[in-house]
Coordinates of C-alpha atoms and ligand atoms in Angstrom, one line a residue:
M1 CA 32.4 7.8 -2.7
K2 CA 29.5 5.7 -3.9
R3 CA 26.5 8.0 -3.7
L4 CA 23.8 6.1 -5.7
I5 CA 21.0 3.9 -4.4
L6 CA 19.1 1.4 -6.5
A7 CA 15.5 1.4 -5.5
I8 CA 13.3 -1.4 -6.6
D9 CA 9.6 -0.6 -6.5
Q10 CA 7.7 -3.8 -7.2
G11 CA 4.0 -2.8 -7.5
T12 CA 0.8 -4.5 -8.4
T13 CA 0.7 -3.5 -12.0
S14 CA 4.4 -2.9 -12.8
T15 CA 8.0 -3.4 -11.6
R16 CA 10.3 -0.4 -11.6
A17 CA 13.8 0.4 -10.7
I18 CA 15.0 3.9 -10.0
A19 CA 18.6 5.1 -9.5
F20 CA 18.7 7.9 -6.9
E21 CA 21.7 10.1 -6.3
V22 CA 22.2 11.2 -2.7
S23 CA 23.7 14.7 -2.3
P24 CA 26.1 15.4 0.5
Q25 CA 23.3 17.4 2.1
G26 CA 21.0 14.4 2.1
G27 CA 18.8 15.4 -0.9
F28 CA 17.7 12.7 -3.3
S29 CA 17.4 13.1 -7.1
A30 CA 16.3 10.4 -9.6
L31 CA 18.9 9.8 -12.3
A32 CA 17.4 6.9 -14.2
V33 CA 14.1 5.0 -14.2
S34 CA 13.0 1.8 -15.9
Q35 CA 9.6 0.2 -15.8
I36 CA 8.0 -3.1 -17.0
E37 CA 4.3 -3.8 -16.8
L38 CA 3.2 -6.9 -15.0
A39 CA 0.7 -9.4 -16.4
Q40 CA -2.4 -10.0 -14.2
H41 CA -4.0 -13.4 -14.1
F42 CA -7.6 -14.0 -13.1
P43 CA -8.1 -17.7 -13.1
Q44 CA -11.5 -17.5 -11.4
S45 CA -13.9 -14.9 -10.1
G46 CA -12.2 -13.2 -7.1
W47 CA -8.8 -14.8 -7.8
V48 CA -5.8 -12.7 -8.8
E49 CA -2.4 -14.1 -9.5
H50 CA 1.1 -12.9 -10.6
D51 CA 3.9 -14.9 -12.0
A52 CA 6.7 -14.6 -9.4
A53 CA 9.3 -15.6 -12.1
E54 CA 8.1 -12.8 -14.3
I55 CA 8.4 -10.4 -11.3
W56 CA 12.0 -11.5 -10.8
N57 CA 12.9 -11.3 -14.4
A58 CA 11.4 -7.8 -14.7
T59 CA 13.3 -6.7 -11.5
L60 CA 16.6 -7.9 -13.0
Q61 CA 16.0 -6.3 -16.3
T62 CA 14.9 -2.9 -14.9
C63 CA 17.8 -2.9 -12.4
R64 CA 20.3 -3.7 -15.1
E65 CA 18.9 -0.9 -17.3
V66 CA 19.1 1.8 -14.6
V67 CA 22.6 0.7 -13.4
R68 CA 23.8 1.0 -17.0
E69 CA 22.1 4.4 -17.5
A70 CA 23.4 5.8 -14.2
G71 CA 27.0 5.0 -15.0
G72 CA 27.7 1.5 -13.8
I73 CA 27.5 -0.6 -10.7
D74 CA 30.6 1.0 -9.1
R75 CA 28.6 4.2 -8.5
F76 CA 26.0 2.3 -6.3
A77 CA 26.2 1.9 -2.6
A78 CA 23.1 -0.3 -1.9
I79 CA 19.7 -1.6 -3.0
G80 CA 16.4 -0.7 -1.3
I81 CA 13.2 -2.6 -1.9
T82 CA 9.6 -1.6 -1.7
N83 CA 6.8 -3.8 -2.8
Q84 CA 3.1 -4.6 -3.1
R85 CA 2.3 -6.0 0.3
E86 CA 0.6 -9.3 1.3
T87 CA 1.1 -10.9 -2.1
S88 CA 2.4 -14.4 -1.2
V89 CA 4.9 -16.6 -2.9
L90 CA 5.9 -20.3 -2.3
W91 CA 9.2 -21.5 -3.8
D92 CA 11.6 -24.4 -3.8
A93 CA 14.6 -23.8 -1.5
A94 CA 16.9 -25.8 -3.7
T95 CA 16.1 -24.5 -7.2
G96 CA 14.7 -21.0 -6.3
E97 CA 11.7 -21.8 -8.6
P98 CA 8.2 -20.7 -7.6
L99 CA 6.0 -23.7 -7.0
H100 CA 2.8 -21.8 -7.8
R101 CA 1.7 -18.4 -9.1
A102 CA 1.9 -15.8 -6.4
I103 CA -1.5 -15.0 -4.8
V104 CA -2.0 -11.2 -5.0
W105 CA -3.3 -9.1 -2.1
Q106 CA -6.7 -8.5 -3.9
D107 CA -7.4 -12.2 -4.1
R108 CA -10.4 -13.4 -2.1
R109 CA -10.1 -17.2 -2.5
T110 CA -9.5 -17.7 1.2
A111 CA -12.7 -15.8 2.3
D112 CA -14.2 -19.1 3.5
V113 CA -11.3 -19.6 5.9
T114 CA -11.4 -16.1 7.4
A115 CA -15.2 -16.4 7.6
R116 CA -14.9 -19.7 9.6
L117 CA -12.2 -18.2 11.9
T118 CA -14.4 -15.2 12.5
A119 CA -17.4 -17.4 13.3
E120 CA -15.3 -19.4 15.7
G121 CA -14.6 -16.1 17.5
H122 CA -10.9 -15.7 16.7
E123 CA -11.0 -12.2 15.5
P124 CA -10.4 -10.3 18.8
M125 CA -7.3 -12.4 19.5
V126 CA -6.0 -11.9 16.0
Q127 CA -6.6 -8.2 16.1
N128 CA -5.0 -7.8 19.5
A129 CA -2.0 -9.7 18.4
T130 CA -1.5 -8.3 14.9
G131 CA -3.6 -5.1 14.6
L132 CA -5.3 -6.7 11.6
I133 CA -8.9 -7.9 11.1
L134 CA -9.6 -11.4 9.8
D135 CA -9.7 -11.0 6.1
P136 CA -8.3 -12.9 3.1
Y137 CA -6.3 -9.7 2.2
F138 CA -3.5 -10.7 4.6
S139 CA -0.8 -13.3 3.7
A140 CA -1.5 -16.0 6.4
T141 CA -4.4 -17.7 4.6
K142 CA -2.7 -17.3 1.3
F143 CA 0.4 -19.1 2.5
A144 CA -1.7 -22.0 3.9
W145 CA -3.6 -22.2 0.6
L146 CA -0.4 -22.5 -1.4
L147 CA 0.9 -25.3 0.8
D148 CA -2.3 -27.2 0.4
A149 CA -2.6 -26.6 -3.3
V150 CA 0.9 -27.7 -4.3
P151 CA 1.2 -31.5 -4.0
G152 CA 3.7 -32.5 -1.4
A153 CA 4.4 -28.9 -0.3
R154 CA 3.4 -29.4 3.3
D155 CA 5.7 -32.5 3.7
R156 CA 8.4 -30.6 2.0
A157 CA 7.9 -27.6 4.3
A158 CA 8.3 -29.9 7.3
R159 CA 11.7 -31.0 5.8
G160 CA 12.7 -27.4 5.2
E161 CA 12.7 -27.8 1.4
V162 CA 10.3 -24.9 0.6
R163 CA 10.2 -21.2 1.4
L164 CA 7.3 -18.8 2.0
G165 CA 7.4 -15.1 1.7
T166 CA 6.0 -11.8 0.5
I167 CA 7.5 -10.1 -2.5
D168 CA 10.3 -8.4 -0.5
S169 CA 11.5 -11.9 0.6
W170 CA 11.2 -13.4 -2.8
L171 CA 13.3 -10.6 -4.4
T172 CA 15.9 -10.7 -1.6
W173 CA 16.2 -14.4 -2.0
K174 CA 16.8 -14.1 -5.7
L175 CA 19.1 -11.1 -5.4
T176 CA 21.3 -12.9 -2.9
G177 CA 21.4 -16.1 -4.8
G178 CA 19.3 -17.9 -2.2
R179 CA 21.5 -16.9 0.7
S180 CA 19.0 -14.7 2.6
H181 CA 15.5 -15.7 3.5
V182 CA 14.4 -12.5 5.3
T183 CA 11.6 -10.0 5.4
D184 CA 11.3 -6.6 6.8
A185 CA 9.1 -5.9 9.8
T186 CA 6.5 -3.8 7.9
N187 CA 5.9 -6.6 5.3
A188 CA 5.8 -9.1 8.2
S189 CA 3.1 -6.9 9.9
R190 CA 0.8 -7.7 6.9
T191 CA 0.9 -11.4 7.2
A192 CA -1.3 -11.8 10.3
L193 CA 1.4 -14.0 11.8
M194 CA 3.6 -11.4 13.4
D195 CA 3.1 -10.0 16.9
L196 CA 2.6 -6.3 16.2
K197 CA 4.3 -5.1 19.4
T198 CA 7.3 -7.5 19.7
R199 CA 7.8 -8.1 16.0
V200 CA 8.3 -11.8 16.1
W201 CA 6.4 -14.6 14.5
R202 CA 3.8 -16.1 16.9
D203 CA 3.5 -19.9 17.2
D204 CA -0.2 -19.6 18.2
L205 CA -1.0 -17.6 15.0
C206 CA 1.1 -20.0 12.9
A207 CA -1.0 -22.8 14.4
L208 CA -4.3 -21.0 13.9
F209 CA -3.6 -20.3 10.2
D210 CA -1.7 -23.6 9.6
V211 CA 1.5 -22.1 8.4
P212 CA 4.8 -23.8 9.4
R213 CA 7.1 -21.3 11.0
Q214 CA 10.2 -23.0 9.6
A215 CA 9.2 -22.0 6.0
L216 CA 8.9 -18.3 7.0
P217 CA 11.7 -15.7 6.6
E218 CA 13.6 -14.1 9.4
I219 CA 12.2 -10.7 10.4
R220 CA 14.6 -7.7 10.1
G221 CA 14.5 -3.9 10.4
C222 CA 13.8 -1.7 7.4
S223 CA 17.4 -0.4 7.1
D224 CA 19.1 -3.6 8.0
H225 CA 21.7 -5.4 5.9
L226 CA 19.5 -8.1 4.3
G227 CA 22.3 -9.7 2.3
D228 CA 24.7 -9.1 -0.6
C229 CA 23.7 -9.5 -4.3
D230 CA 25.1 -12.5 -6.1
P231 CA 28.0 -10.7 -8.0
A232 CA 26.9 -12.6 -11.2
L233 CA 23.8 -10.4 -11.4
F234 CA 25.3 -6.9 -11.7
G235 CA 29.0 -7.5 -11.6
A236 CA 29.4 -6.6 -7.9
A237 CA 28.1 -7.9 -4.5
L238 CA 25.9 -4.8 -3.9
P239 CA 24.3 -5.0 -0.4
V240 CA 20.5 -5.1 -0.1
H241 CA 20.2 -2.7 2.8
G242 CA 16.5 -1.9 3.3
A243 CA 13.0 -2.9 2.6
A244 CA 9.5 -1.7 3.4
G245 CA 6.0 -2.4 2.1
D246 CA 4.8 0.2 -0.4
Q247 CA 2.5 2.2 1.9
Q248 CA 5.1 2.3 4.7
A249 CA 7.8 3.2 2.2
A250 CA 5.6 6.1 1.1
L251 CA 5.3 7.2 4.7
V252 CA 9.1 7.3 4.9
G253 CA 9.3 9.0 1.5
H254 CA 7.1 11.8 2.7
G255 CA 9.3 12.2 5.8
A256 CA 6.2 11.5 8.0
M257 CA 8.3 10.4 10.9
R258 CA 6.6 12.1 13.9
P259 CA 3.5 11.0 15.7
G260 CA 0.6 12.8 14.0
D261 CA 2.3 12.8 10.6
A262 CA 0.1 11.1 8.0
K263 CA 0.1 10.5 4.3
I264 CA -2.6 9.4 1.9
T265 CA -1.8 8.1 -1.6
Y266 CA -4.7 8.8 -4.0
G267 CA -4.3 6.3 -6.9
T268 CA -6.7 3.7 -8.1
G269 CA -7.6 3.2 -4.5
A270 CA -6.4 5.4 -1.6
F271 CA -4.3 4.4 1.3
L272 CA -4.1 6.5 4.5
V273 CA -1.2 5.7 6.9
A274 CA -0.9 7.7 10.1
N275 CA 2.2 7.6 12.3
V276 CA 0.9 7.0 15.9
G277 CA 4.3 6.9 17.6
A278 CA 6.2 4.5 19.7
E279 CA 3.4 2.2 20.8
P280 CA 1.0 0.2 18.7
V281 CA -2.7 1.2 18.6
I282 CA -5.4 -1.4 18.2
S283 CA -8.3 0.3 16.4
T284 CA -11.9 0.3 17.6
R285 CA -13.1 1.6 14.3
R286 CA -11.8 -1.1 12.1
L287 CA -8.7 0.7 10.9
L288 CA -5.7 -1.6 10.7
G289 CA -2.9 -1.4 13.3
T290 CA 0.4 -1.8 11.5
L291 CA 4.1 -1.1 11.7
G292 CA 5.2 2.2 10.3
Y293 CA 8.9 1.4 10.2
Q294 CA 11.7 -0.2 12.3
I295 CA 15.2 1.3 12.3
G296 CA 17.5 -0.8 14.3
E297 CA 15.5 -1.5 17.4
D298 CA 13.5 1.8 17.2
A299 CA 10.0 1.3 15.8
A300 CA 7.1 3.5 15.0
W301 CA 3.6 2.2 14.6
A302 CA 0.8 3.4 12.4
L303 CA -2.9 3.1 11.8
E304 CA -4.0 2.5 8.2
G305 CA -7.3 2.9 6.4
S306 CA -8.1 2.1 2.7
I307 CA -10.5 3.6 0.3
F308 CA -11.2 0.9 -2.3
S309 CA -12.2 3.2 -5.1
A310 CA -10.6 6.6 -5.5
G311 CA -9.2 7.3 -9.0
S312 CA -11.0 4.3 -10.2
A313 CA -14.3 6.2 -9.9
I314 CA -12.8 8.7 -12.4
Q315 CA -11.7 5.8 -14.6
W316 CA -15.3 4.5 -14.4
L317 CA -16.7 7.8 -15.6
R318 CA -14.2 7.7 -18.4
D319 CA -14.2 4.1 -19.5
G320 CA -17.5 2.7 -18.1
V321 CA -20.0 5.5 -18.9
G322 CA -18.0 7.7 -21.2
M323 CA -18.8 11.0 -19.5
I324 CA -15.2 12.2 -20.0
S325 CA -12.5 11.1 -22.4
D326 CA -9.5 11.9 -20.1
S327 CA -9.2 11.9 -16.3
R328 CA -7.8 15.4 -16.5
Q329 CA -11.1 16.7 -17.9
S330 CA -12.8 15.9 -14.6
E331 CA -11.5 19.1 -12.9
A332 CA -12.8 21.6 -15.5
L333 CA -16.1 19.8 -15.7
A334 CA -16.6 19.8 -11.9
R335 CA -15.8 23.5 -11.9
T336 CA -18.6 24.3 -14.4
L337 CA -21.0 23.8 -11.4
P338 CA -21.3 26.3 -8.5
D339 CA -21.9 23.3 -6.1
N340 CA -22.8 19.6 -6.2
G341 CA -26.5 20.3 -6.6
G342 CA -27.2 17.8 -3.9
V343 CA -25.8 14.9 -5.9
Y344 CA -23.6 12.3 -4.1
L345 CA -21.7 9.3 -5.5
V346 CA -20.7 6.6 -3.1
P347 CA -18.0 4.7 -5.1
G348 CA -18.7 1.3 -3.5
F349 CA -17.9 -0.5 -6.7
T350 CA -16.0 -3.3 -4.9
G351 CA -17.6 -2.7 -1.5
L352 CA -16.7 0.0 1.1
G353 CA -13.4 -0.1 3.1
A354 CA -12.6 1.4 6.4
P355 CA -14.4 2.5 8.5
W356 CA -17.4 0.8 7.0
W357 CA -16.0 -2.6 5.9
Q358 CA -19.1 -3.4 3.9
P359 CA -17.9 -5.8 1.2
D360 CA -21.4 -6.2 -0.2
A361 CA -22.1 -2.4 -0.6
R362 CA -22.2 -1.2 -4.2
G363 CA -21.9 2.1 -6.0
T364 CA -24.8 4.4 -5.3
V365 CA -25.8 7.9 -6.6
T366 CA -28.3 9.9 -4.6
G367 CA -30.0 13.3 -5.1
L368 CA -30.5 13.2 -8.9
T369 CA -32.9 15.6 -10.4
R370 CA -34.1 16.3 -14.0
D371 CA -31.2 18.7 -14.6
S372 CA -28.4 16.5 -13.2
G373 CA -25.8 15.9 -15.9
P374 CA -22.3 14.5 -16.5
A375 CA -20.8 17.4 -14.5
H376 CA -22.8 16.4 -11.4
F377 CA -21.5 12.8 -11.7
V378 CA -17.9 14.0 -12.1
R379 CA -18.1 16.5 -9.3
A380 CA -19.7 13.9 -7.0
A381 CA -16.9 11.4 -7.8
L382 CA -14.2 14.0 -7.0
E383 CA -16.0 15.1 -3.8
A384 CA -16.3 11.5 -2.7
L385 CA -12.6 11.4 -2.3
A386 CA -12.7 14.1 0.4
Y387 CA -15.7 12.6 2.2
Q388 CA -14.1 9.2 2.4
T389 CA -10.9 10.8 3.6
R390 CA -12.8 12.6 6.3
D391 CA -14.4 9.3 7.4
L392 CA -11.0 7.8 7.8
L393 CA -9.6 10.8 9.7
E394 CA -12.6 10.7 12.1
A395 CA -11.9 7.1 12.7
L396 CA -8.3 8.0 13.5
T397 CA -9.4 10.6 16.0
A398 CA -11.8 8.2 17.6
D399 CA -9.0 5.7 18.0
G400 CA -7.0 8.3 19.9
A401 CA -4.4 9.0 17.2
P402 CA -2.4 12.2 17.7
P403 CA -4.0 15.2 15.9
L404 CA -2.9 15.7 12.3
A405 CA -0.8 18.8 11.5
V406 CA -0.7 18.3 7.8
L407 CA -2.0 15.7 5.4
R408 CA 0.7 14.7 2.9
V409 CA -0.6 13.4 -0.4
D410 CA 0.7 11.7 -3.5
G411 CA -0.6 9.6 -6.4
G412 CA -2.2 10.4 -9.8
V413 CA -5.4 12.0 -8.5
T414 CA -3.4 14.7 -6.7
A415 CA -2.9 16.4 -10.0
N416 CA -6.5 17.5 -9.6
D417 CA -6.4 20.9 -7.9
F418 CA -10.2 21.0 -7.3
A419 CA -10.2 17.6 -5.5
M420 CA -7.2 18.6 -3.3
Q421 CA -8.8 21.9 -2.3
F422 CA -12.0 20.0 -1.5
V423 CA -10.1 17.5 0.7
A424 CA -8.6 20.4 2.6
D425 CA -12.1 22.0 3.0
I426 CA -14.0 18.9 4.0
C427 CA -11.2 17.4 6.3
E428 CA -10.3 20.8 7.8
V429 CA -6.7 20.1 7.4
T430 CA -3.8 21.6 5.4
V431 CA -3.0 19.3 2.4
E432 CA 0.6 19.2 1.1
R433 CA 1.8 17.6 -2.1
P434 CA 5.6 17.3 -2.5
A435 CA 7.1 18.4 -5.8
F436 CA 8.7 14.9 -6.3
Q437 CA 6.0 12.3 -6.6
E438 CA 7.7 9.0 -6.3
M439 CA 7.3 8.7 -2.6
T440 CA 7.3 4.9 -2.5
A441 CA 10.6 4.5 -4.3
L442 CA 12.0 7.5 -2.5
G443 CA 11.1 5.8 0.9
A444 CA 12.9 2.6 -0.1
A445 CA 16.0 4.7 -1.2
R446 CA 16.0 6.7 2.0
L447 CA 15.9 3.5 4.1
A448 CA 18.8 2.0 2.2
A449 CA 20.8 5.2 2.3
L450 CA 20.3 5.3 6.0
G451 CA 21.4 1.7 6.2
V452 CA 24.7 2.3 4.5
G453 CA 25.3 5.6 6.2
L454 CA 24.8 8.0 3.3
I455 CA 22.3 9.9 5.4
D456 CA 22.2 10.2 9.2
D457 CA 18.4 10.1 9.8
L458 CA 15.0 10.1 8.1
A459 CA 13.7 13.2 9.7
T460 CA 14.6 15.6 6.9
A461 CA 11.5 15.8 4.7
P462 CA 11.9 16.2 0.9
S463 CA 13.2 19.7 0.3
E464 CA 11.6 21.0 -2.9
T465 CA 8.6 23.4 -2.2
P466 CA 5.4 21.4 -2.0
A467 CA 2.0 22.5 -3.3
V468 CA -0.3 23.4 -0.4
W469 CA -4.0 23.7 0.0
T470 CA -5.6 25.2 3.1
P471 CA -9.2 24.9 4.3
R472 CA -11.4 27.8 3.4
M473 CA -14.9 26.4 3.4
T474 CA -17.4 27.8 6.0
A475 CA -18.5 25.4 8.7
P476 CA -22.3 25.5 7.8
E477 CA -21.4 24.7 4.2
R478 CA -19.3 21.7 5.3
D479 CA -21.9 20.4 7.7
T480 CA -24.6 20.4 5.0
L481 CA -22.3 18.5 2.6
L482 CA -21.4 16.0 5.2
R483 CA -25.0 15.4 6.0
G484 CA -25.7 14.7 2.4
W485 CA -22.7 12.3 2.2
R486 CA -23.8 10.3 5.3
G487 CA -27.3 9.9 3.9
A488 CA -25.8 8.6 0.6
V489 CA -23.5 6.1 2.5
K490 CA -26.6 4.9 4.4
A491 CA -28.4 4.4 1.2
A492 CA -25.5 2.4 -0.3
I493 CA -25.4 0.1 2.8
I494 CA -29.2 -0.4 2.9
A495 CA -29.3 -1.2 -0.8
A496 CA -26.8 -3.9 -0.2
Q497 CA -28.8 -5.6 2.5
Ligands
ADP1 P1 -2.0 3.6 -9.3 O1 -0.6 3.7 -8.8 O2 -3.0 3.0 -8.4 O3 -2.1 2.9 -10.7 P2 -1.8 6.4 -10.0 O4 -1.2 7.1 -8.8 O5 -1.0 6.3 -11.2 O6 -2.5 5.1 -9.6 O7 -3.1 7.3 -10.3 C1 -4.0 6.9 -11.4 C2 -5.4 7.3 -11.0 O8 -5.5 8.7 -11.0 C3 -6.4 6.9 -12.1 O9 -7.5 6.2 -11.4 C4 -6.9 8.2 -12.7 O10 -8.3 8.1 -13.1 C5 -6.6 9.2 -11.7 N1 -6.3 10.5 -12.2 C6 -5.2 10.9 -12.9 N2 -5.2 12.2 -13.2 C7 -6.3 12.7 -12.6 C8 -6.9 14.0 -12.6 N3 -6.4 15.1 -13.1 N4 -8.1 14.1 -11.9 C9 -8.7 13.0 -11.3 N5 -8.2 11.8 -11.3 C10 -7.0 11.6 -12.0

């Protein structure tokens, strides 16, 4: 029996393929990995682009490498895709060539459009329909920009000659030799064009954002059969049997399938996704309402909050100010102090995300004294991860999300034992890090394995023993620290005004 799944993890900075073997008990082990870095283009301030052709070539190359390494295409049952979300591609339906560079999720070029729509009072309607706030982050305004920027594209869209899609759609189109123009419902939930509850494109939103519906892909479930690969690519018509956006795939990778299950990925930034169950929740605290996953007709919704600067604060201490020479030193340096000495660092380098949404806020350090030194900066940067996580969890509670049993974590920063204990202490929650760290790729593999019947359900969490941190800080200590943090956030916001 074919027991291997080819997971494609198309991220912001690299493209990876991983071959997973699925044991008869439903366990997943990685047999081969291949990765290629992705060039970042910054044509203007606030603009970020990727070359969609480069993304496709890297996908093909990494897939071919792992297929070879894992013993050949005949061992594979299916492909699962996970991808950077919101990044938008416009391509020619006849040739399959991109008509412009892809506009990356971080790109702010359409800020004037979302500002105008906000001023016109459209945000409540958009939020109620999609769960999202009006922000250039989401694909709708990027799609419209692409159609306006490429000469003739709008006319050609009306004639059905061009296609729009997020990276999952682009890759599925290329893998299937142009036979499938589809997206999964989690990626679609990030466009601001999909009705969050019914999971169909909405004509009123397509009209508001000026995106022709006929250029959009068909919306499918996360384990659906999305098409078969062109046999010329790998030597067999391997089915593409699942897709999910990266954060949602990580939710599935962690096995966070029940209401109240949540995961946070601490990388450059940090992304919290909390499973809220079988009904969408529209946030009152500026969290994002989004789809967790859709399996067949069953769906689970989620609330999401992002921290713009997490590990990047540690990178700044290393590369920007040179207080450490390696991220790993941060832990030992933080531990040289008995406490933070009243020093707080609000890492608002690129503004503050949920629940503050202060794009103009900047990095702020408070409480410095004559004996503050590098250790205080480092400790304050690590502590900030926990305070920001607490802010997100409080917003979740205020939105009526089910209480958290455990906070599941992954990402580069989780190697830092001091930071993870501090998260447990400040958030008053048990923190769990699985032994296997590739939660995003694992999620895509699990979705595809479910789709082809290699596993029966997604409920079984990864089996290896996780690392666990439990809260042990006293309440008065925590309250004092949180007061200090809130004062620092206030200072960061006031300074920006
Ligand atoms: P991404 O996927 O966003 O590129 P990763 O999950 O690879 O991020 O994590 C990289 C981040 O983790 C970097 O910002 C780095 O500074 C941080 N990091 C790595 N190791 C540690 C550590 N031991 N302590 C604190 N931060 C760390």
